[in-house]
mmCIF file of C-alpha atoms in Angstrom:
data_model
loop_
_atom_site.group_PDB
_atom_site.id
_atom_site.type_symbol
_atom_site.label_atom_id
_atom_site.label_comp_id
_atom_site.label_asym_id
_atom_site.label_seq_id
_atom_site.Cartn_x
_atom_site.Cartn_y
_atom_site.Cartn_z
ATOM 1 C CA MET A 25 -0.149 0.122 -0.058
ATOM 2 C CA ASN A 26 2.764 1.918 0.626
ATOM 3 C CA LYS A 27 3.514 1.935 -2.857
ATOM 4 C CA LEU A 28 0.718 3.273 -3.773
ATOM 5 C CA ASN A 29 0.285 5.893 -2.114
ATOM 6 C CA LYS A 30 3.050 7.527 -3.324
ATOM 7 C CA GLN A 31 2.433 6.597 -6.397
ATOM 8 C CA ILE A 32 -0.774 7.843 -6.579
ATOM 9 C CA GLU A 33 0.764 11.619 -5.262
ATOM 10 C CA GLU A 34 3.080 11.217 -7.932
ATOM 11 C CA LEU A 35 1.331 11.172 -10.205
ATOM 12 C CA CYS A 36 -1.969 11.398 -9.081
ATOM 13 C CA PRO A 37 -1.613 14.575 -7.343
ATOM 14 C CA ASP A 38 -4.435 16.161 -8.682
ATOM 15 C CA GLY A 39 -7.301 13.679 -8.270
ATOM 16 C CA VAL A 40 -8.219 10.718 -10.110
ATOM 17 C CA CYS A 41 -9.673 10.803 -13.426
ATOM 18 C CA TYR A 42 -13.123 8.780 -13.665
ATOM 19 C CA LEU A 43 -14.670 8.672 -16.835
ATOM 20 C CA PRO A 44 -17.739 5.850 -17.725
ATOM 21 C CA LEU A 45 -17.558 2.642 -18.988
ATOM 22 C CA LYS A 46 -18.712 3.193 -21.632
ATOM 23 C CA SER A 47 -15.281 5.596 -22.263
ATOM 24 C CA VAL A 48 -13.577 2.375 -22.216
ATOM 25 C CA ALA A 49 -15.440 -0.143 -22.957
ATOM 26 C CA ARG A 50 -18.203 -1.490 -25.266
ATOM 27 C CA ILE A 51 -20.416 -3.662 -23.789
ATOM 28 C CA LYS A 52 -21.834 -6.173 -26.186
ATOM 29 C CA ASN A 53 -24.956 -9.030 -26.048
ATOM 30 C CA GLY A 54 -24.327 -12.822 -25.478
ATOM 31 C CA MET A 55 -26.260 -15.282 -27.954
ATOM 32 C CA ASP A 56 -27.671 -19.330 -27.476
ATOM 33 C CA TYR A 57 -25.043 -21.707 -27.914
ATOM 34 C CA LYS A 58 -27.618 -24.609 -28.590
ATOM 35 C CA LYS A 59 -27.538 -24.843 -31.868
ATOM 36 C CA LEU A 60 -23.163 -24.823 -31.976
ATOM 37 C CA ASN A 61 -21.275 -28.358 -31.685
ATOM 38 C CA LYS A 62 -20.174 -29.212 -28.105
ATOM 39 C CA GLY A 63 -16.520 -28.550 -27.643
ATOM 40 C CA GLU A 64 -14.142 -27.258 -24.813
ATOM 41 C CA ILE A 65 -14.589 -23.929 -25.098
ATOM 42 C CA PRO A 66 -16.431 -22.642 -22.068
ATOM 43 C CA VAL A 67 -19.945 -21.103 -21.631
ATOM 44 C CA TYR A 68 -20.879 -18.281 -19.512
ATOM 45 C CA GLY A 69 -24.302 -17.263 -18.274
ATOM 46 C CA SER A 70 -24.798 -14.923 -14.951
ATOM 47 C CA GLY A 71 -24.044 -17.372 -12.751
ATOM 48 C CA GLY A 72 -20.969 -18.760 -13.875
ATOM 49 C CA PRO A 73 -18.946 -21.178 -16.067
ATOM 50 C CA MET A 74 -21.836 -23.384 -17.026
ATOM 51 C CA GLU A 75 -21.622 -27.362 -17.356
ATOM 52 C CA ILE A 76 -21.276 -27.617 -20.855
ATOM 53 C CA GLY A 77 -18.633 -26.536 -23.370
ATOM 54 C CA VAL A 78 -19.285 -25.410 -27.354
ATOM 55 C CA GLU A 79 -16.555 -26.028 -30.472
ATOM 56 C CA HIS A 80 -16.554 -22.088 -31.025
ATOM 57 C CA ALA A 81 -15.701 -18.765 -29.120
ATOM 58 C CA ARG A 82 -17.539 -15.588 -28.849
ATOM 59 C CA TYR A 83 -14.937 -13.752 -27.969
ATOM 60 C CA SER A 84 -10.714 -14.993 -26.715
ATOM 61 C CA GLN A 85 -9.412 -11.666 -25.435
ATOM 62 C CA PRO A 86 -9.239 -10.746 -21.571
ATOM 63 C CA THR A 87 -12.834 -9.119 -21.152
ATOM 64 C CA VAL A 88 -15.081 -8.569 -18.254
ATOM 65 C CA LEU A 89 -18.208 -10.614 -18.310
ATOM 66 C CA ILE A 90 -20.898 -8.506 -16.317
ATOM 67 C CA PRO A 91 -24.627 -9.425 -15.987
ATOM 68 C CA ARG A 92 -27.332 -9.398 -17.143
ATOM 69 C CA LYS A 93 -29.698 -10.218 -15.537
ATOM 70 C CA GLY A 94 -30.645 -12.721 -12.619
ATOM 71 C CA SER A 95 -27.290 -12.639 -10.124
ATOM 72 C CA LEU A 96 -26.288 -9.345 -10.161
ATOM 73 C CA ASN A 97 -22.931 -9.227 -8.982
ATOM 74 C CA ASN A 98 -21.016 -11.744 -10.375
ATOM 75 C CA VAL A 99 -19.030 -10.309 -12.054
ATOM 76 C CA PHE A 100 -16.413 -12.681 -14.182
ATOM 77 C CA TYR A 101 -12.637 -11.913 -15.190
ATOM 78 C CA VAL A 102 -12.092 -14.895 -18.283
ATOM 79 C CA ASP A 103 -9.175 -14.690 -19.844
ATOM 80 C CA LYS A 104 -9.711 -17.574 -22.468
ATOM 81 C CA PRO A 105 -12.057 -17.675 -24.941
ATOM 82 C CA PHE A 106 -15.715 -18.714 -24.140
ATOM 83 C CA TRP A 107 -18.674 -17.748 -24.858
ATOM 84 C CA ASN A 108 -21.924 -16.652 -23.406
ATOM 85 C CA VAL A 109 -25.153 -16.665 -23.491
ATOM 86 C CA ASP A 110 -28.428 -13.733 -23.085
ATOM 87 C CA THR A 111 -28.159 -13.473 -19.843
ATOM 88 C CA ILE A 112 -24.246 -11.995 -19.475
ATOM 89 C CA PHE A 113 -22.577 -9.110 -21.218
ATOM 90 C CA TYR A 114 -19.016 -9.037 -22.072
ATOM 91 C CA THR A 115 -16.647 -6.879 -22.530
ATOM 92 C CA GLU A 116 -14.435 -5.468 -25.879
ATOM 93 C CA ILE A 117 -11.998 -3.626 -23.785
ATOM 94 C CA ASP A 118 -9.413 0.108 -24.893
ATOM 95 C CA THR A 119 -6.289 -1.407 -23.478
ATOM 96 C CA SER A 120 -4.773 1.517 -23.955
ATOM 97 C CA ALA A 121 -6.837 3.173 -20.801
ATOM 98 C CA VAL A 122 -7.571 0.233 -18.677
ATOM 99 C CA LEU A 123 -5.730 -2.918 -18.879
ATOM 100 C CA PRO A 124 -8.432 -5.022 -18.508
ATOM 101 C CA ARG A 125 -7.459 -7.033 -14.397
ATOM 102 C CA TYR A 126 -7.832 -3.418 -13.221
ATOM 103 C CA LEU A 127 -11.631 -2.504 -15.107
ATOM 104 C CA TYR A 128 -12.272 -6.064 -13.462
ATOM 105 C CA TYR A 129 -12.092 -4.898 -10.214
ATOM 106 C CA ALA A 130 -12.719 -1.311 -10.292
ATOM 107 C CA ILE A 131 -16.834 -2.880 -11.480
ATOM 108 C CA CYS A 132 -16.647 -5.676 -8.587
ATOM 109 C CA ASN A 133 -16.286 -2.024 -6.214
ATOM 110 C CA ALA A 134 -19.082 -0.617 -8.153
ATOM 111 C CA HIS A 135 -21.800 -2.926 -6.425
ATOM 112 C CA ILE A 136 -23.174 -2.627 -10.187
ATOM 113 C CA GLU A 137 -26.162 -4.780 -8.115
ATOM 114 C CA ARG A 138 -27.262 -1.233 -6.547
ATOM 115 C CA PHE A 139 -28.012 -0.349 -10.387
ATOM 116 C CA GLY A 140 -30.569 -3.076 -11.454
ATOM 117 C CA THR A 141 -33.682 -3.447 -11.732
ATOM 118 C CA ASN A 142 -36.300 -4.543 -9.621
ATOM 119 C CA GLY A 143 -38.489 -7.538 -10.186
ATOM 120 C CA ALA A 144 -39.329 -10.720 -10.395
ATOM 121 C CA ARG A 145 -35.775 -11.416 -11.618
ATOM 122 C CA PRO A 146 -32.853 -8.618 -10.827
ATOM 123 C CA SER A 147 -31.705 -6.854 -14.562
ATOM 124 C CA LEU A 148 -29.292 -4.480 -15.724
ATOM 125 C CA THR A 149 -29.073 -1.975 -19.093
ATOM 126 C CA GLN A 150 -26.713 -1.761 -21.191
ATOM 127 C CA SER A 151 -27.402 2.001 -21.078
ATOM 128 C CA ALA A 152 -26.942 1.808 -17.515
ATOM 129 C CA LEU A 153 -24.181 0.172 -17.553
ATOM 130 C CA ASN A 154 -21.897 2.942 -19.828
ATOM 131 C CA LYS A 155 -22.982 5.971 -17.080
ATOM 132 C CA LEU A 156 -20.723 3.526 -14.690
ATOM 133 C CA LEU A 157 -18.525 5.870 -13.693
ATOM 134 C CA LEU A 158 -14.853 4.209 -12.540
ATOM 135 C CA PRO A 159 -11.796 6.016 -11.575
ATOM 136 C CA ILE A 160 -9.294 5.212 -13.903
ATOM 137 C CA PRO A 161 -5.886 5.914 -13.344
ATOM 138 C CA PRO A 162 -1.703 5.759 -14.919
ATOM 139 C CA ILE A 163 -1.431 2.316 -16.357
ATOM 140 C CA GLU A 164 1.339 2.359 -13.568
ATOM 141 C CA ILE A 165 -0.861 2.878 -10.942
ATOM 142 C CA GLN A 166 -3.828 0.708 -12.528
ATOM 143 C CA ARG A 167 -0.571 -2.204 -12.047
ATOM 144 C CA GLU A 168 -0.276 -1.599 -8.581
ATOM 145 C CA VAL A 169 -3.575 -1.893 -7.584
ATOM 146 C CA VAL A 170 -4.157 -5.709 -9.450
ATOM 147 C CA ARG A 171 -0.506 -6.624 -8.116
ATOM 148 C CA ILE A 172 -2.416 -5.787 -4.850
ATOM 149 C CA LEU A 173 -5.287 -7.318 -5.061
ATOM 150 C CA ASP A 174 -4.382 -10.328 -6.867
ATOM 151 C CA SER A 175 -2.062 -11.524 -4.053
ATOM 152 C CA PHE A 176 -5.734 -12.005 -2.059
ATOM 153 C CA ARG A 177 -6.998 -13.349 -5.117
ATOM 154 C CA GLU A 178 -4.454 -16.266 -4.868
ATOM 155 C CA LEU A 179 -4.776 -16.505 -1.441
ATOM 156 C CA ASP A 180 -8.651 -17.370 -2.810
ATOM 157 C CA THR A 181 -7.035 -19.872 -5.980
ATOM 158 C CA THR A 182 -5.825 -21.812 -3.493
ATOM 159 C CA LEU A 183 -8.372 -22.141 -1.019
ATOM 160 C CA SER A 184 -10.627 -23.369 -4.120
ATOM 161 C CA GLU A 185 -8.482 -25.776 -5.503
ATOM 162 C CA GLU A 186 -8.367 -27.578 -1.985
ATOM 163 C CA LEU A 187 -11.592 -27.626 -2.278
ATOM 164 C CA PHE A 188 -11.994 -29.260 -4.967
ATOM 165 C CA LEU A 189 -10.095 -32.001 -4.346
ATOM 166 C CA GLN A 190 -12.555 -32.665 -1.676
ATOM 167 C CA GLN A 191 -15.719 -32.243 -2.891
ATOM 168 C CA LYS A 192 -14.179 -34.457 -6.054
ATOM 169 C CA GLN A 193 -13.156 -37.839 -2.984
ATOM 170 C CA LEU A 194 -16.597 -36.291 -1.317
ATOM 171 C CA ALA A 195 -19.124 -37.318 -4.941
ATOM 172 C CA ALA A 196 -16.784 -40.552 -5.085
ATOM 173 C CA ILE A 197 -17.869 -42.057 -1.795
ATOM 174 C CA ARG A 198 -21.148 -40.745 -2.157
ATOM 175 C CA ASP A 199 -21.703 -42.656 -5.744
ATOM 176 C CA ARG A 200 -19.794 -45.430 -4.338
ATOM 177 C CA GLN A 201 -22.121 -45.403 -0.895
ATOM 178 C CA ILE A 202 -25.257 -44.645 -2.595
ATOM 179 C CA ASN A 203 -24.978 -47.601 -6.028
ATOM 180 C CA LEU A 204 -23.659 -50.212 -3.924
ATOM 181 C CA LEU A 205 -27.624 -50.040 -2.327
ATOM 182 C CA ASP A 206 -29.673 -51.909 -4.587
ATOM 183 C CA SER A 207 -28.646 -55.140 -2.926
ATOM 184 C CA MET A 208 -28.430 -53.715 0.419
ATOM 185 C CA CYS A 209 -32.235 -52.740 0.633
ATOM 186 C CA ASN A 210 -34.207 -56.664 0.475
ATOM 187 C CA GLY A 211 -35.987 -54.634 -3.200
ATOM 188 C CA ASN A 212 -37.642 -52.151 -1.542
ATOM 189 C CA ILE A 213 -38.048 -49.355 -4.363
ATOM 190 C CA GLN A 214 -39.474 -47.390 -4.537
ATOM 191 C CA SER A 215 -40.418 -44.172 -7.122
ATOM 192 C CA LEU A 216 -39.616 -40.896 -6.542
ATOM 193 C CA ALA A 217 -43.573 -39.772 -6.254
ATOM 194 C CA ASP A 218 -44.028 -42.641 -3.797
ATOM 195 C CA VAL A 219 -41.510 -41.134 -1.308
ATOM 196 C CA ALA A 220 -40.976 -37.394 -1.235
ATOM 197 C CA ASP A 221 -43.467 -34.240 -1.982
ATOM 198 C CA ILE A 222 -42.604 -32.117 -5.470
ATOM 199 C CA ARG A 223 -43.919 -28.876 -6.354
ATOM 200 C CA VAL A 224 -42.646 -25.784 -7.576
ATOM 201 C CA GLY A 225 -42.432 -23.079 -5.442
ATOM 202 C CA ASN A 226 -43.516 -19.196 -6.751
ATOM 203 C CA LYS A 227 -43.201 -15.911 -8.054
ATOM 204 C CA PRO A 228 -41.996 -13.788 -5.169
ATOM 205 C CA ASP A 229 -42.897 -9.980 -4.827
ATOM 206 C CA THR A 230 -39.550 -8.501 -4.410
ATOM 207 C CA ILE A 231 -36.163 -9.227 -5.262
ATOM 208 C CA LEU A 232 -33.659 -7.808 -2.887
ATOM 209 C CA ALA A 233 -29.799 -7.744 -3.097
ATOM 210 C CA ASN A 234 -29.767 -9.074 1.008
ATOM 211 C CA GLY A 235 -31.577 -10.111 2.849
ATOM 212 C CA PRO A 236 -33.299 -12.554 5.586
ATOM 213 C CA TYR A 237 -34.095 -15.723 3.295
ATOM 214 C CA THR A 238 -32.729 -16.815 0.330
ATOM 215 C CA TYR A 239 -34.499 -17.194 -3.104
ATOM 216 C CA ILE A 240 -33.423 -20.378 -4.928
ATOM 217 C CA ASN A 241 -34.794 -20.303 -8.283
ATOM 218 C CA ALA A 242 -32.994 -21.427 -11.810
ATOM 219 C CA GLY A 243 -29.523 -21.369 -11.758
ATOM 220 C CA VAL A 244 -26.648 -23.591 -9.487
ATOM 221 C CA THR A 245 -26.270 -20.418 -6.429
ATOM 222 C CA PRO A 246 -29.304 -18.711 -5.003
ATOM 223 C CA SER A 247 -30.624 -16.201 -7.342
ATOM 224 C CA GLY A 248 -31.290 -12.686 -4.817
ATOM 225 C CA PHE A 249 -32.633 -12.734 -0.758
ATOM 226 C CA CYS A 250 -36.801 -12.094 0.213
ATOM 227 C CA ALA A 251 -37.926 -10.835 2.939
ATOM 228 C CA GLN A 252 -40.854 -13.529 3.862
ATOM 229 C CA TRP A 253 -40.181 -17.465 2.885
ATOM 230 C CA ASN A 254 -42.333 -20.301 1.760
ATOM 231 C CA THR A 255 -40.706 -23.438 2.086
ATOM 232 C CA VAL A 256 -39.460 -24.513 5.384
ATOM 233 C CA GLY A 257 -35.117 -25.802 5.572
ATOM 234 C CA ASP A 258 -34.318 -29.575 5.689
ATOM 235 C CA THR A 259 -36.080 -29.083 2.327
ATOM 236 C CA ILE A 260 -33.743 -30.127 -1.418
ATOM 237 C CA THR A 261 -33.791 -28.221 -4.468
ATOM 238 C CA THR A 262 -33.335 -28.773 -8.020
ATOM 239 C CA PRO A 263 -33.508 -26.572 -11.005
ATOM 240 C CA SER A 264 -37.240 -26.954 -13.004
ATOM 241 C CA ARG A 265 -36.561 -25.301 -16.089
ATOM 242 C CA GLY A 266 -32.923 -22.583 -17.580
ATOM 243 C CA GLN A 267 -29.485 -22.886 -18.763
ATOM 244 C CA GLY A 268 -27.054 -24.627 -16.608
ATOM 245 C CA GLY A 269 -28.385 -25.644 -14.108
ATOM 246 C CA ILE A 270 -30.541 -28.542 -14.070
ATOM 247 C CA GLY A 271 -28.919 -31.384 -12.990
ATOM 248 C CA PHE A 272 -27.726 -29.542 -9.834
ATOM 249 C CA VAL A 273 -29.005 -30.388 -6.348
ATOM 250 C CA GLY A 274 -29.200 -28.318 -3.474
ATOM 251 C CA TYR A 275 -30.192 -28.665 -0.046
ATOM 252 C CA GLN A 276 -31.692 -25.548 2.301
ATOM 253 C CA THR A 277 -31.324 -26.338 5.518
ATOM 254 C CA ASP A 278 -33.201 -23.248 7.196
ATOM 255 C CA ASN A 279 -36.524 -21.310 5.343
ATOM 256 C CA PHE A 280 -35.889 -20.263 2.012
ATOM 257 C CA TRP A 281 -37.822 -19.058 -0.770
ATOM 258 C CA CYS A 282 -38.321 -21.070 -3.943
ATOM 259 C CA GLY A 283 -39.217 -19.772 -6.903
ATOM 260 C CA PRO A 284 -41.395 -20.812 -10.178
ATOM 261 C CA LEU A 285 -38.301 -22.019 -11.795
ATOM 262 C CA CYS A 286 -37.016 -24.945 -8.349
ATOM 263 C CA TYR A 287 -38.705 -27.625 -7.259
ATOM 264 C CA ARG A 288 -38.431 -28.111 -3.498
ATOM 265 C CA ILE A 289 -38.339 -31.540 -2.600
ATOM 266 C CA HIS A 290 -39.127 -33.218 0.628
ATOM 267 C CA SER A 291 -39.474 -36.389 2.335
ATOM 268 C CA ASN A 292 -43.401 -37.383 2.200
ATOM 269 C CA ARG A 293 -42.440 -40.992 4.906
ATOM 270 C CA THR A 294 -41.085 -41.727 8.193
ATOM 271 C CA ASP A 295 -38.929 -43.890 6.677
ATOM 272 C CA ILE A 296 -37.108 -41.842 4.407
ATOM 273 C CA SER A 297 -35.104 -38.800 5.295
ATOM 274 C CA ASN A 298 -34.677 -35.996 3.435
ATOM 275 C CA ARG A 299 -30.541 -35.659 3.849
ATOM 276 C CA TYR A 300 -30.576 -39.427 2.159
ATOM 277 C CA LEU A 301 -33.071 -37.928 -0.193
ATOM 278 C CA TYR A 302 -30.469 -35.271 -0.891
ATOM 279 C CA TYR A 303 -27.179 -37.466 -1.703
ATOM 280 C CA TRP A 304 -29.204 -39.998 -3.217
ATOM 281 C CA LEU A 305 -30.349 -37.245 -5.511
ATOM 282 C CA CYS A 306 -26.803 -35.585 -6.107
ATOM 283 C CA SER A 307 -25.517 -39.546 -6.793
ATOM 284 C CA HIS A 308 -28.137 -39.414 -9.704
ATOM 285 C CA LYS A 309 -27.776 -35.665 -11.507
ATOM 286 C CA MET A 310 -26.516 -36.942 -14.600
ATOM 287 C CA GLN A 311 -30.116 -39.455 -14.450
ATOM 288 C CA ILE A 312 -31.332 -35.399 -13.577
ATOM 289 C CA LYS A 313 -30.207 -33.982 -16.874
ATOM 290 C CA ALA A 314 -30.975 -36.900 -19.186
ATOM 291 C CA LEU A 315 -34.207 -36.010 -18.423
ATOM 292 C CA THR A 316 -33.648 -32.645 -20.213
ATOM 293 C CA ASN A 317 -36.506 -31.945 -22.483
ATOM 294 C CA GLU A 318 -34.055 -29.465 -25.152
ATOM 295 C CA GLY A 319 -37.288 -27.457 -26.885
ATOM 296 C CA GLY A 320 -37.216 -23.734 -26.321
ATOM 297 C CA THR A 321 -35.981 -23.655 -22.330
ATOM 298 C CA PRO A 322 -34.242 -26.356 -20.991
ATOM 299 C CA ALA A 323 -36.308 -28.072 -18.836
ATOM 300 C CA VAL A 324 -37.121 -31.234 -16.688
ATOM 301 C CA ASN A 325 -41.440 -32.440 -16.439
ATOM 302 C CA ARG A 326 -43.262 -33.755 -12.863
ATOM 303 C CA LYS A 327 -44.020 -36.469 -14.849
ATOM 304 C CA ASP A 328 -40.255 -37.588 -16.044
ATOM 305 C CA LEU A 329 -39.039 -36.688 -12.788
ATOM 306 C CA ILE A 330 -41.717 -38.271 -10.362
ATOM 307 C CA ARG A 331 -40.245 -41.524 -11.506
ATOM 308 C CA LEU A 332 -36.465 -42.311 -10.747
ATOM 309 C CA ARG A 333 -36.579 -45.046 -8.889
ATOM 310 C CA ILE A 334 -35.032 -44.938 -5.161
ATOM 311 C CA PRO A 335 -33.587 -47.476 -2.894
ATOM 312 C CA VAL A 336 -34.869 -47.226 0.473
ATOM 313 C CA PRO A 337 -32.782 -49.366 3.296
ATOM 314 C CA SER A 338 -33.696 -49.198 7.080
ATOM 315 C CA LEU A 339 -33.287 -45.387 8.624
ATOM 316 C CA ASP A 340 -29.921 -47.412 10.350
ATOM 317 C CA LEU A 341 -28.720 -48.316 7.165
ATOM 318 C CA GLN A 342 -29.828 -44.379 6.126
ATOM 319 C CA GLN A 343 -28.155 -43.072 8.967
ATOM 320 C CA SER A 344 -24.611 -44.001 8.608
ATOM 321 C CA ILE A 345 -23.949 -43.845 4.890
ATOM 322 C CA VAL A 346 -25.704 -39.337 5.716
ATOM 323 C CA SER A 347 -22.860 -39.525 8.958
ATOM 324 C CA LYS A 348 -20.480 -40.181 6.606
ATOM 325 C CA LEU A 349 -21.312 -37.956 4.089
ATOM 326 C CA ASP A 350 -22.336 -35.333 6.695
ATOM 327 C CA SER A 351 -18.737 -35.176 8.311
ATOM 328 C CA MET A 352 -16.954 -34.921 4.975
ATOM 329 C CA GLN A 353 -19.563 -32.076 3.620
ATOM 330 C CA SER A 354 -18.351 -30.576 7.118
ATOM 331 C CA LEU A 355 -14.902 -30.902 6.089
ATOM 332 C CA ILE A 356 -16.085 -28.848 3.157
ATOM 333 C CA GLU A 357 -18.683 -26.286 4.480
ATOM 334 C CA ASN A 358 -14.794 -25.653 6.935
ATOM 335 C CA ILE A 359 -12.906 -25.181 3.762
ATOM 336 C CA HIS A 360 -16.564 -22.211 2.236
ATOM 337 C CA ALA A 361 -16.601 -20.811 6.064
ATOM 338 C CA GLU A 362 -12.397 -19.855 5.251
ATOM 339 C CA ARG A 363 -12.479 -19.273 1.917
ATOM 340 C CA ASP A 364 -15.900 -16.594 2.756
ATOM 341 C CA ALA A 365 -13.098 -15.134 5.765
ATOM 342 C CA ARG A 366 -10.255 -14.216 2.736
ATOM 343 C CA GLN A 367 -12.554 -13.365 0.101
ATOM 344 C CA LYS A 368 -14.395 -10.757 2.816
ATOM 345 C CA GLN A 369 -10.812 -9.213 3.904
ATOM 346 C CA TYR A 370 -9.923 -8.878 -0.192
ATOM 347 C CA GLU A 371 -12.854 -6.992 -0.557
ATOM 348 C CA TYR A 372 -11.693 -4.564 2.019
ATOM 349 C CA TYR A 373 -8.466 -3.752 1.362
ATOM 350 C CA ARG A 374 -9.881 -3.087 -2.530
ATOM 351 C CA ASP A 375 -12.900 -1.341 -0.883
ATOM 352 C CA GLU A 376 -9.813 0.758 1.108
ATOM 353 C CA ILE A 377 -8.121 0.628 -1.624
ATOM 354 C CA PHE A 378 -10.896 2.524 -4.174
ATOM 355 C CA ASN A 379 -11.146 5.214 -1.748
ATOM 356 C CA THR A 380 -7.771 6.604 -1.968
ATOM 357 C CA PHE A 381 -8.892 7.643 -5.662
ATOM 358 C CA GLU A 382 -9.934 11.583 -4.806
ATOM 359 C CA ARG A 383 -11.735 12.362 -8.248
ATOM 360 C CA LYS A 384 -9.979 14.649 -10.327
ATOM 361 C CA ALA A 385 -11.927 18.422 -9.635
#
């Protein structure tokens, strides 16, 4: 920070220029990917990389991806070829004026979710984003800001890699446990319709940037927050339709708001636990994904989902499986917590740095 402060004093004695985003970058729309051949190019939506790759790239230069709809606080820096769908913008950056990595940090610091429109699904317009004022100091200062903030992100990367390994190990052990059940439950195999209530949620009046209850809808991450809840905790969720989320299985510990593009699944029998049901569905996410109806928006119909066949072992065996997997899940949650702490540390220093940029009169 000392080096940065010295640079600011030397290079910006009268303050830093604030420029609208449109003066340093062009915002470009995304496009549908469904007509493209499958490949290795990642596809991004407003929730991040989707579980699909395509053959061709939409753009290949370093860029900042800015959400158009959905999770408006999800800004991404990408420096490899990618494809983006219509829920997220990409930017063509004037690198003579701004470093792409610096622009990423500046947009993150701007908290663009504040400029989203209200409604069932928050959105950002190009018009609003183009007017976004950002501090654009000399390149030397931008480079030092990137160096400082990247050092915090490296810690996050290390934790993310450890998290990935632990999640992979959990999935392997979970699948091994689940695959043994057919021979251990004495033929007691039921349809999902027989063991659980399955319903979609409904649209909230308002979606908040922050609030007491998580809003779960399509996708693999929360879609915002609500002031009220419509579903009790200890409930399994999986998207009913939308791009990128089909097949993802979540578990909501606390009360939450379930949206219209999400199934909420809850055991309706005393001989099967929700937690066991959650792990079983996680182990069969590819089977759920295979039910997708690709006509128009990808969707899984309830009539197909309820036909899944689930072994129902004894409650003691269910508890044994759940206890083993929960202990591993607890370790993963601890890593998540440490990563969240590092994220808050990074955000603190990021805000401190950008607060030092006094606007030029």
